[in-house]
PDB file of C-alpha atoms in Angstrom:
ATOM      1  CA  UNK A   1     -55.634   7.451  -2.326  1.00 51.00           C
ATOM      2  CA  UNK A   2     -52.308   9.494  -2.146  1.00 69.00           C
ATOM      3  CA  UNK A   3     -49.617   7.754  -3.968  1.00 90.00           C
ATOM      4  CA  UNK A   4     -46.090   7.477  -2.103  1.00 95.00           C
ATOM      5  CA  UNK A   5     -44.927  10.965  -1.371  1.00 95.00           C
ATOM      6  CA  UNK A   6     -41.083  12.411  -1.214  1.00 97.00           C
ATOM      7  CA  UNK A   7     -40.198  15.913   0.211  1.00 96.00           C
ATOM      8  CA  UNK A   8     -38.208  17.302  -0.507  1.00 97.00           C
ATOM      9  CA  UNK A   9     -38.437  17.245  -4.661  1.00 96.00           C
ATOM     10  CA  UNK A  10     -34.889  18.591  -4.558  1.00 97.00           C
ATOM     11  CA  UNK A  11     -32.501  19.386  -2.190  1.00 98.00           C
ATOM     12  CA  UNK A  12     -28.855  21.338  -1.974  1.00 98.00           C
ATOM     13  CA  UNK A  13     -26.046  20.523  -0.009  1.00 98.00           C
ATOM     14  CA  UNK A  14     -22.303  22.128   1.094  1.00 97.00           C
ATOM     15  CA  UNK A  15     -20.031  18.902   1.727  1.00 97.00           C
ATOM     16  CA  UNK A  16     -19.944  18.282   4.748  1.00 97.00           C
ATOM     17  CA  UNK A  17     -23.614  18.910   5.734  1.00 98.00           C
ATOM     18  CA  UNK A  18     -26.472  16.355   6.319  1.00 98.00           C
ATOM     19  CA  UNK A  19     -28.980  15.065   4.186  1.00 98.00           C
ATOM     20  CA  UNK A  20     -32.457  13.971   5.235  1.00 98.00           C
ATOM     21  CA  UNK A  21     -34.557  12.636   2.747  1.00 98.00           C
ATOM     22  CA  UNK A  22     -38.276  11.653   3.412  1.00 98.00           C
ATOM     23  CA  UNK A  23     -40.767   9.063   2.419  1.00 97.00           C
ATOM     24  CA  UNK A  24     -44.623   8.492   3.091  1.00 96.00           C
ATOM     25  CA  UNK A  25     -45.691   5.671   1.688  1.00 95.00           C
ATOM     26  CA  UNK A  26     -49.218   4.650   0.479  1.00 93.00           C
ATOM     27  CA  UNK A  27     -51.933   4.253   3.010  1.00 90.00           C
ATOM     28  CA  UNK A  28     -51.849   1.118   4.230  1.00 87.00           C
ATOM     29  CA  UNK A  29     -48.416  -0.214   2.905  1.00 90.00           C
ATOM     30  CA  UNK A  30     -45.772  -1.075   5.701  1.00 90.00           C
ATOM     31  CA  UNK A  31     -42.766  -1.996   3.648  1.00 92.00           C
ATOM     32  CA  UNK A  32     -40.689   0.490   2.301  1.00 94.00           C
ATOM     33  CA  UNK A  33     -37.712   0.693  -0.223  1.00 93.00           C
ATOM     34  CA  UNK A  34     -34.829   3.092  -1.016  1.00 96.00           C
ATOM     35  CA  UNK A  35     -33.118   3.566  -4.261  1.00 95.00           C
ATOM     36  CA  UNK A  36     -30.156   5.303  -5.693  1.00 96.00           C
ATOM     37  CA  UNK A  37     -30.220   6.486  -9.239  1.00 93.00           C
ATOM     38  CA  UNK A  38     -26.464   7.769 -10.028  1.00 89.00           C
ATOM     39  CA  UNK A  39     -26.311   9.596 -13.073  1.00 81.00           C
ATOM     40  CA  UNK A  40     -26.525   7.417 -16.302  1.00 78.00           C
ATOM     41  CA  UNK A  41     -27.130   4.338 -13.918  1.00 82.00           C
ATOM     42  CA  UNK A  42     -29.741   2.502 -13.165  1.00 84.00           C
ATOM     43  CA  UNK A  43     -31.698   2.399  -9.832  1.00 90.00           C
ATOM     44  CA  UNK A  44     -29.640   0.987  -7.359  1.00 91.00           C
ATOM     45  CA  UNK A  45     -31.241  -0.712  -3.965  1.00 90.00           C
ATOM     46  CA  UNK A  46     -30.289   0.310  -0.887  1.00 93.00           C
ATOM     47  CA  UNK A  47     -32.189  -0.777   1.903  1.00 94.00           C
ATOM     48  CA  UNK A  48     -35.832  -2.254   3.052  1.00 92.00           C
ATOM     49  CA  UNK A  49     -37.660  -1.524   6.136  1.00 93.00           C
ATOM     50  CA  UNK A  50     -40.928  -2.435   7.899  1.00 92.00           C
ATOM     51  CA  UNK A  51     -42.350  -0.289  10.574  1.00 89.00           C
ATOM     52  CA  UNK A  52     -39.305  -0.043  12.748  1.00 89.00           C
ATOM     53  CA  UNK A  53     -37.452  -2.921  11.401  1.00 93.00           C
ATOM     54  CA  UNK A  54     -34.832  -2.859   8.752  1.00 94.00           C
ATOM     55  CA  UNK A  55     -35.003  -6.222   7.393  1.00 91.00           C
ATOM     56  CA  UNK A  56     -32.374  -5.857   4.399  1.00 89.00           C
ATOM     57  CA  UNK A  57     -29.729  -2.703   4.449  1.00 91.00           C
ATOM     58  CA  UNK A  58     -26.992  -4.375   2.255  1.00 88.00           C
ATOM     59  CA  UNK A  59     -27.260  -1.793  -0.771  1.00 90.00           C
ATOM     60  CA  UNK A  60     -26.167   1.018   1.750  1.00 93.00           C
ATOM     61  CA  UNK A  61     -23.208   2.090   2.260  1.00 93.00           C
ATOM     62  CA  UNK A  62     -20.951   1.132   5.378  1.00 89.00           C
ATOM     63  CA  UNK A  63     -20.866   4.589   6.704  1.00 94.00           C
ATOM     64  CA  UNK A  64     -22.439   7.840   6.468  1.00 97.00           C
ATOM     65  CA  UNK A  65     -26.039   6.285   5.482  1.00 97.00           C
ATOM     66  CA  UNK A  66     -28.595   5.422   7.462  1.00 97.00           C
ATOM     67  CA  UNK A  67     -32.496   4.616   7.464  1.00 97.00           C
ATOM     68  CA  UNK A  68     -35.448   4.598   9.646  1.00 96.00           C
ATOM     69  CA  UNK A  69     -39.120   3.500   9.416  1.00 95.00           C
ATOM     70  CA  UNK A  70     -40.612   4.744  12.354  1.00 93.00           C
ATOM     71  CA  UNK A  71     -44.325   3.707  14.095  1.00 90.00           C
ATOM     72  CA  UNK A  72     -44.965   7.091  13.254  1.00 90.00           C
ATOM     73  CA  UNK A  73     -44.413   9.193  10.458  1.00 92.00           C
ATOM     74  CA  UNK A  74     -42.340   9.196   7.041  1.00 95.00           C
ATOM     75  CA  UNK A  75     -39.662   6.691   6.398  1.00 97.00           C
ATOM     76  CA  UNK A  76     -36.121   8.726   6.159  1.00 98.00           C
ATOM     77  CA  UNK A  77     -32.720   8.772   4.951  1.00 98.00           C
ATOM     78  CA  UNK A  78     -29.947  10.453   6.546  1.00 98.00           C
ATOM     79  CA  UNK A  79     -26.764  10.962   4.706  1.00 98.00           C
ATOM     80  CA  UNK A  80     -24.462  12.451   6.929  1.00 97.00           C
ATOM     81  CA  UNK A  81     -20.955  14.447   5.728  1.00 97.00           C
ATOM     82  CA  UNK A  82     -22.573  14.619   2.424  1.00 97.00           C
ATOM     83  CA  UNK A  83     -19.337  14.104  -0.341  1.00 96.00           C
ATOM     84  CA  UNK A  84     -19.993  15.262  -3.980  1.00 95.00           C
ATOM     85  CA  UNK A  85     -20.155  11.436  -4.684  1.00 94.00           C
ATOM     86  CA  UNK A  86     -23.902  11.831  -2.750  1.00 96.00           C
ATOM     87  CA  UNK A  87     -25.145  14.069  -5.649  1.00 96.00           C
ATOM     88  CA  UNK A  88     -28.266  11.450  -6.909  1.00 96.00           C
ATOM     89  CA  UNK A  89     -31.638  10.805  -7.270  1.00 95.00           C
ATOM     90  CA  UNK A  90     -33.224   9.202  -4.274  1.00 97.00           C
ATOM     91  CA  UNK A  91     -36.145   7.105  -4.927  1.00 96.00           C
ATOM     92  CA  UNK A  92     -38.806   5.346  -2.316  1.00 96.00           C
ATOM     93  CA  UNK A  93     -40.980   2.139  -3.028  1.00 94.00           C
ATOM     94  CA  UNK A  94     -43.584   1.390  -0.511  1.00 93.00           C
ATOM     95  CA  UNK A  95     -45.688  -2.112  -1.113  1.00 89.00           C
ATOM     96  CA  UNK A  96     -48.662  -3.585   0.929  1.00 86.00           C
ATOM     97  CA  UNK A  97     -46.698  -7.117   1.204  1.00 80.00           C
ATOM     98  CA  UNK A  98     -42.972  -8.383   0.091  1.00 74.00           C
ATOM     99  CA  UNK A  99     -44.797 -11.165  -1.876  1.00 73.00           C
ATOM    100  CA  UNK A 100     -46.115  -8.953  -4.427  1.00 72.00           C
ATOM    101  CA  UNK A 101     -43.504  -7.058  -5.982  1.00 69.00           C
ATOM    102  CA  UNK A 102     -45.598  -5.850  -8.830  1.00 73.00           C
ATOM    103  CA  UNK A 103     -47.286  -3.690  -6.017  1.00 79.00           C
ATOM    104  CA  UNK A 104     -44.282  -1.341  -5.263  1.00 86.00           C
ATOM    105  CA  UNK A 105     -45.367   2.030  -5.968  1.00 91.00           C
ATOM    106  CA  UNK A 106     -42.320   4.642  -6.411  1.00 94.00           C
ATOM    107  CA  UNK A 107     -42.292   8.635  -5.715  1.00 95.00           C
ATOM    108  CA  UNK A 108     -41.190  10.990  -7.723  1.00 95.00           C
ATOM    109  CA  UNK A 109     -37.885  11.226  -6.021  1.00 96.00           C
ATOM    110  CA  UNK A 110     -35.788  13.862  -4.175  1.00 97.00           C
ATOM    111  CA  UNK A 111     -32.760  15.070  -6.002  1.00 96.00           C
ATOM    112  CA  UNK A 112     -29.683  15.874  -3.907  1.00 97.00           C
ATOM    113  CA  UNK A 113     -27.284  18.096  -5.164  1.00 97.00           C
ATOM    114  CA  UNK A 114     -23.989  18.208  -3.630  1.00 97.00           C
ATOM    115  CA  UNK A 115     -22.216  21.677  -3.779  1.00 96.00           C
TER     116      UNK A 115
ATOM    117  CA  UNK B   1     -21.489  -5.943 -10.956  1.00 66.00           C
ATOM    118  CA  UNK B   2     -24.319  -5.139 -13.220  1.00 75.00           C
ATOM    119  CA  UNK B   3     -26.489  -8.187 -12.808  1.00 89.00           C
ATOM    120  CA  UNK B   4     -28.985  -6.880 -14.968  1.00 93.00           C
ATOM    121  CA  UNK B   5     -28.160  -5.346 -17.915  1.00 93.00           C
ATOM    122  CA  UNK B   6     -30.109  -2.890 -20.978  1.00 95.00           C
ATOM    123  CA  UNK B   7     -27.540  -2.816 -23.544  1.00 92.00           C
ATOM    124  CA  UNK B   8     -29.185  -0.462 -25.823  1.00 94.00           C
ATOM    125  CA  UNK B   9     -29.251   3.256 -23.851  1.00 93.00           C
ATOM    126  CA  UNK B  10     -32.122   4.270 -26.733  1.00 96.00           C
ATOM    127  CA  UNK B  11     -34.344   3.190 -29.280  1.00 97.00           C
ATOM    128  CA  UNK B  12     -36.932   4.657 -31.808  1.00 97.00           C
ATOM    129  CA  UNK B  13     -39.666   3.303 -33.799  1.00 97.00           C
ATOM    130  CA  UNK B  14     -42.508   5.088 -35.675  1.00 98.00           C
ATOM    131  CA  UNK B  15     -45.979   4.692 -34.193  1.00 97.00           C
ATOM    132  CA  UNK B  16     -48.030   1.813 -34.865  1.00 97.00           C
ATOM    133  CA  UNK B  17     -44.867  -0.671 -34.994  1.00 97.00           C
ATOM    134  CA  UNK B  18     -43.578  -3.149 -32.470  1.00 98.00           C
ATOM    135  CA  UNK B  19     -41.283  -1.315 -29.993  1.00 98.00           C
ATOM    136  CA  UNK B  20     -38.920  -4.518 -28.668  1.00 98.00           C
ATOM    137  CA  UNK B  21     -36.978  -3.675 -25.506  1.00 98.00           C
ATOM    138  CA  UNK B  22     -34.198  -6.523 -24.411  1.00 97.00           C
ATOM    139  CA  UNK B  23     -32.936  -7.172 -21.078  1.00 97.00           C
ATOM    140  CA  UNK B  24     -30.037  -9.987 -20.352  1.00 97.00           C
ATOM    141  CA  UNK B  25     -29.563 -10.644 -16.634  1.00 96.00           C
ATOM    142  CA  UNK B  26     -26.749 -12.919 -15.137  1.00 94.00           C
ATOM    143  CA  UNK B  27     -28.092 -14.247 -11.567  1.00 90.00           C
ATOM    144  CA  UNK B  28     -30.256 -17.502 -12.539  1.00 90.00           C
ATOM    145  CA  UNK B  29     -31.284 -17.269  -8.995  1.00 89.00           C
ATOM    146  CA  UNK B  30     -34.042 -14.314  -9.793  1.00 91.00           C
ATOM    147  CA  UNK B  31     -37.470 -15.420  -9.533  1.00 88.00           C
ATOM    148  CA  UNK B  32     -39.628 -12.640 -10.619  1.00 90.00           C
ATOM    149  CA  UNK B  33     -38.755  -9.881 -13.156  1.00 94.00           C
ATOM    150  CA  UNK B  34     -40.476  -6.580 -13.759  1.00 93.00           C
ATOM    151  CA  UNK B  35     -40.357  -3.729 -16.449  1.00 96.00           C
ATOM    152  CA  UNK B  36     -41.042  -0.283 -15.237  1.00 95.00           C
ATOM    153  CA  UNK B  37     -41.471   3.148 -17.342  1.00 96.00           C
ATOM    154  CA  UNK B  38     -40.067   6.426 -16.071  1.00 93.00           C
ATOM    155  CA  UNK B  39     -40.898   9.990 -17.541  1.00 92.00           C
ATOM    156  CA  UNK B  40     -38.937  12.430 -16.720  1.00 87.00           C
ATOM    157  CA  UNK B  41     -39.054  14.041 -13.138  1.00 83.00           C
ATOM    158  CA  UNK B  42     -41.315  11.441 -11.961  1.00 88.00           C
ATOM    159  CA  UNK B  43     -40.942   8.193 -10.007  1.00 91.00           C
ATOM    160  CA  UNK B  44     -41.228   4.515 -12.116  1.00 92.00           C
ATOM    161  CA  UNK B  45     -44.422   2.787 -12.545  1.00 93.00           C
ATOM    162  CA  UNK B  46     -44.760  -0.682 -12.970  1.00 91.00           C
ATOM    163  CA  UNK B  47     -46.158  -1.730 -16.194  1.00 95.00           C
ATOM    164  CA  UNK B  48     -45.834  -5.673 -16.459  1.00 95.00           C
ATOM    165  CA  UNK B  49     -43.865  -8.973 -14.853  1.00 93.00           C
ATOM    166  CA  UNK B  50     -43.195 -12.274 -15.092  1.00 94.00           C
ATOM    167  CA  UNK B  51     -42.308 -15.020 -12.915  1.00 92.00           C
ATOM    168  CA  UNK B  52     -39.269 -17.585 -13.617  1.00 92.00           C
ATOM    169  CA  UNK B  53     -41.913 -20.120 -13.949  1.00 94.00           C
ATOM    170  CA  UNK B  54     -43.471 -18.660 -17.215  1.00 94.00           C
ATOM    171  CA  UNK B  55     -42.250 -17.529 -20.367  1.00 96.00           C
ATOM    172  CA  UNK B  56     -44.880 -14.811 -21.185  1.00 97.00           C
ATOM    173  CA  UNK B  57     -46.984 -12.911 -20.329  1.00 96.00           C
ATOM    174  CA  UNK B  58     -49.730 -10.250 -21.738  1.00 97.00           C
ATOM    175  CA  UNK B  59     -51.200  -7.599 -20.876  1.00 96.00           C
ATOM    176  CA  UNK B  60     -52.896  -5.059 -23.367  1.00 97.00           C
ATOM    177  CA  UNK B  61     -50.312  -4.333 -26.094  1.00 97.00           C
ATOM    178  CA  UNK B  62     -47.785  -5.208 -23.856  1.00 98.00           C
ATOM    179  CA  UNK B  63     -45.654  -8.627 -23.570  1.00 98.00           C
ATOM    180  CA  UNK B  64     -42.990  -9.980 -21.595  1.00 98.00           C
ATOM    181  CA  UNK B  65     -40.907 -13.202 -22.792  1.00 98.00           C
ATOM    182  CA  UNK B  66     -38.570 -14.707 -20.549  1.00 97.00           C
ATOM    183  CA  UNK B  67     -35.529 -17.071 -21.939  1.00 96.00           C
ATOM    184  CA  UNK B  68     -34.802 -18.627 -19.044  1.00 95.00           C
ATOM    185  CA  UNK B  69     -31.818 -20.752 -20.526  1.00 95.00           C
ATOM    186  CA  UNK B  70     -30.514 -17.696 -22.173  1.00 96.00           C
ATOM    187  CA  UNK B  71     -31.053 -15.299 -19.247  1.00 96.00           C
ATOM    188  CA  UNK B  72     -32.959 -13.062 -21.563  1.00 97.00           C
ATOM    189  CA  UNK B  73     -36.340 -10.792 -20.986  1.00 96.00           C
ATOM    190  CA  UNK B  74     -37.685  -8.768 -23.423  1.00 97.00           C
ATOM    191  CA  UNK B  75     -41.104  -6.592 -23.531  1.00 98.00           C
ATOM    192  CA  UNK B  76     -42.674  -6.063 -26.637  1.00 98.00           C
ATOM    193  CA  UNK B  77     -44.648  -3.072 -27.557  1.00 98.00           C
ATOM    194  CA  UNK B  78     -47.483  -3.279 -30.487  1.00 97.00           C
ATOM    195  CA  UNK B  79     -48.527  -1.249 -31.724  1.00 97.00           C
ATOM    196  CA  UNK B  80     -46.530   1.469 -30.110  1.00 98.00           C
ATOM    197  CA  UNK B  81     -47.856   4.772 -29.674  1.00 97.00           C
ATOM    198  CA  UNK B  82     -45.822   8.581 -28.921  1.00 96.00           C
ATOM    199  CA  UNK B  83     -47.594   8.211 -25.256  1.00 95.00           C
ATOM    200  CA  UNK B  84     -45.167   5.144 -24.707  1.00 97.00           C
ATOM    201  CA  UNK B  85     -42.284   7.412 -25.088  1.00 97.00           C
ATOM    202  CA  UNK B  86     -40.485   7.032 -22.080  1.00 97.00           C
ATOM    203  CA  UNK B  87     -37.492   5.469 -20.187  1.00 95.00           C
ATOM    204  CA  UNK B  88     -37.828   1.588 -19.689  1.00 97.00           C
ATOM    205  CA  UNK B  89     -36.058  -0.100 -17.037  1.00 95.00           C
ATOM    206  CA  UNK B  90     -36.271  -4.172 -15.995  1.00 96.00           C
ATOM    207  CA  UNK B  91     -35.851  -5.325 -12.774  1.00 94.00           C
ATOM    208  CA  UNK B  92     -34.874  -8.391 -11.574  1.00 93.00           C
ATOM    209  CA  UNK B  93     -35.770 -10.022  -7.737  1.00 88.00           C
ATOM    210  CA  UNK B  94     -33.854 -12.162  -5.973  1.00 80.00           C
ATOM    211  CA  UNK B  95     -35.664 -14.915  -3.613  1.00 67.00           C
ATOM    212  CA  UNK B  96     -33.735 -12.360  -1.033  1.00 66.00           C
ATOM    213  CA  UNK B  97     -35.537  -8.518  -1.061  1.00 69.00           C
ATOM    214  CA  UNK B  98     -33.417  -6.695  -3.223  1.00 77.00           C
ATOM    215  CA  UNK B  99     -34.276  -5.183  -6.730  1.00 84.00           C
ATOM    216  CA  UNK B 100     -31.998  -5.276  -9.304  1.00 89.00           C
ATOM    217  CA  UNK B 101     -32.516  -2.516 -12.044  1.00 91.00           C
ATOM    218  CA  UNK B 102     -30.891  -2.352 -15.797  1.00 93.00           C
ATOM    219  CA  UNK B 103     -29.717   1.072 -16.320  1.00 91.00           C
ATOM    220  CA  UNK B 104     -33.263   1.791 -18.406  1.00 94.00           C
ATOM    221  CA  UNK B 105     -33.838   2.277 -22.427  1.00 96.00           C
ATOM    222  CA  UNK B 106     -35.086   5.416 -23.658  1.00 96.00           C
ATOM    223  CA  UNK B 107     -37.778   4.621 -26.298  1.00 97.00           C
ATOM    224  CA  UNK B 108     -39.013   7.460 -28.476  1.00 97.00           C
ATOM    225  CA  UNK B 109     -42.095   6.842 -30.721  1.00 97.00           C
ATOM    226  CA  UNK B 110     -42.218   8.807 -33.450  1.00 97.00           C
ATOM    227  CA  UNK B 111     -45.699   9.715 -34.686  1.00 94.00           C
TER     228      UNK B 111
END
């Protein structure tokens, strides 16, 4: 069983460009999380979806950010005009059920670089 | 607002002692609290939790107190070996979805 994958591992941006960051979860989990890890923070949360819901997007920012969890395919996040301010580690949870939060599996991450 | 806080960035402790990692949070509204471990380039994996109803729990050579009344979770390490070296982070959840992370210990375990 393939744990949660992240593509890609690293990624390098111009400001001004756009971002897209993807997540497959676990087979068989249809709830997935995003993260922010600034440098010498902690992880920050940022939104959860279900399979073409967003149930909770108050960690992301008001503009420039946005999420999708489609029928189909990998869970992504689009940062649009990507500022210097972007430069992170993006991490994904994916969990079989909100009621066990023991069972939310992270990827490795994709590390943006802003340029 | 940091509502959960790791207010020591490091810690060592020679293999075979108790590695103690503390974690005060400020929202008594949290119901369930984890601790994750990170190595480097990877994603975290959940090691233990805890709900608000209990004050410990086990599992292997690890252990998780919660002090409710002081908002204070620790996990305790014993006997701690140089595999446990790592990056520690708690997490806190609201009865909402959100995760709240510290901003992680680095324990080294020297052998």
């Amino acid at each position: 069983n393939a744990g949660v994958m992240q593509n890609p591992r690293h990624l390098v941006r111009r400001r001004g460009q756009e971002a897209r960051l993807r997540c497959s979860p676990m087979k068989g989990h249809s709830h997935v999380y995003w993260y922010r890890q600034l440098p010498e923070e902690g992880l920050k949360f940022m939104v959860y979806l279900q399979k073409e819901n967003i149930i909770d997007e108050s960690g992301m920012p008001k503009e420039r950010f946005s999420a999708e969890f489609p029928k189909e395919g990998p869970s992504i996040l689009r940062i649009q005009q990507v500022v210097r301010g972007d430069s992170a580690a993006y991490f994904c949870a994916s969990s079989p059920s909100r009621d066990r939060p023991d069972e939310q599996y992270f990827g490795p991450g994709t590390r943006l670089t802003v340029t | 607002d940091q509502q959960v806080k790791q207010n020591s960035p490091s810690l060592s402790v020679q293999e075979g002692r108790i590695s103690i990692l503390n974690c005060d949070y400020t929202n008594s509204m949290f119901d369930y609290f984890l601790w994750y471990k990170k190595y480097p380039a990877e994603g975290p994996t959940f090691l233990i939790s805890i709900s608000s109803i209990k004050d410990k729990n086990e599992d292997g050579r690890f252990t998780v107190f919660l002090n409710k009344s002081a908002k204070h979770l620790s996990l305790h390490i014993v006997p701690s070996q140089p595999g446990d070296s790592a990056v520690y982070f708690c997490a806190a959840r609201w009865t909402g979805n959100q995760f709240y992370f510290g901003t992680g210990t680095s324990l080294t375990v020297i052998p």
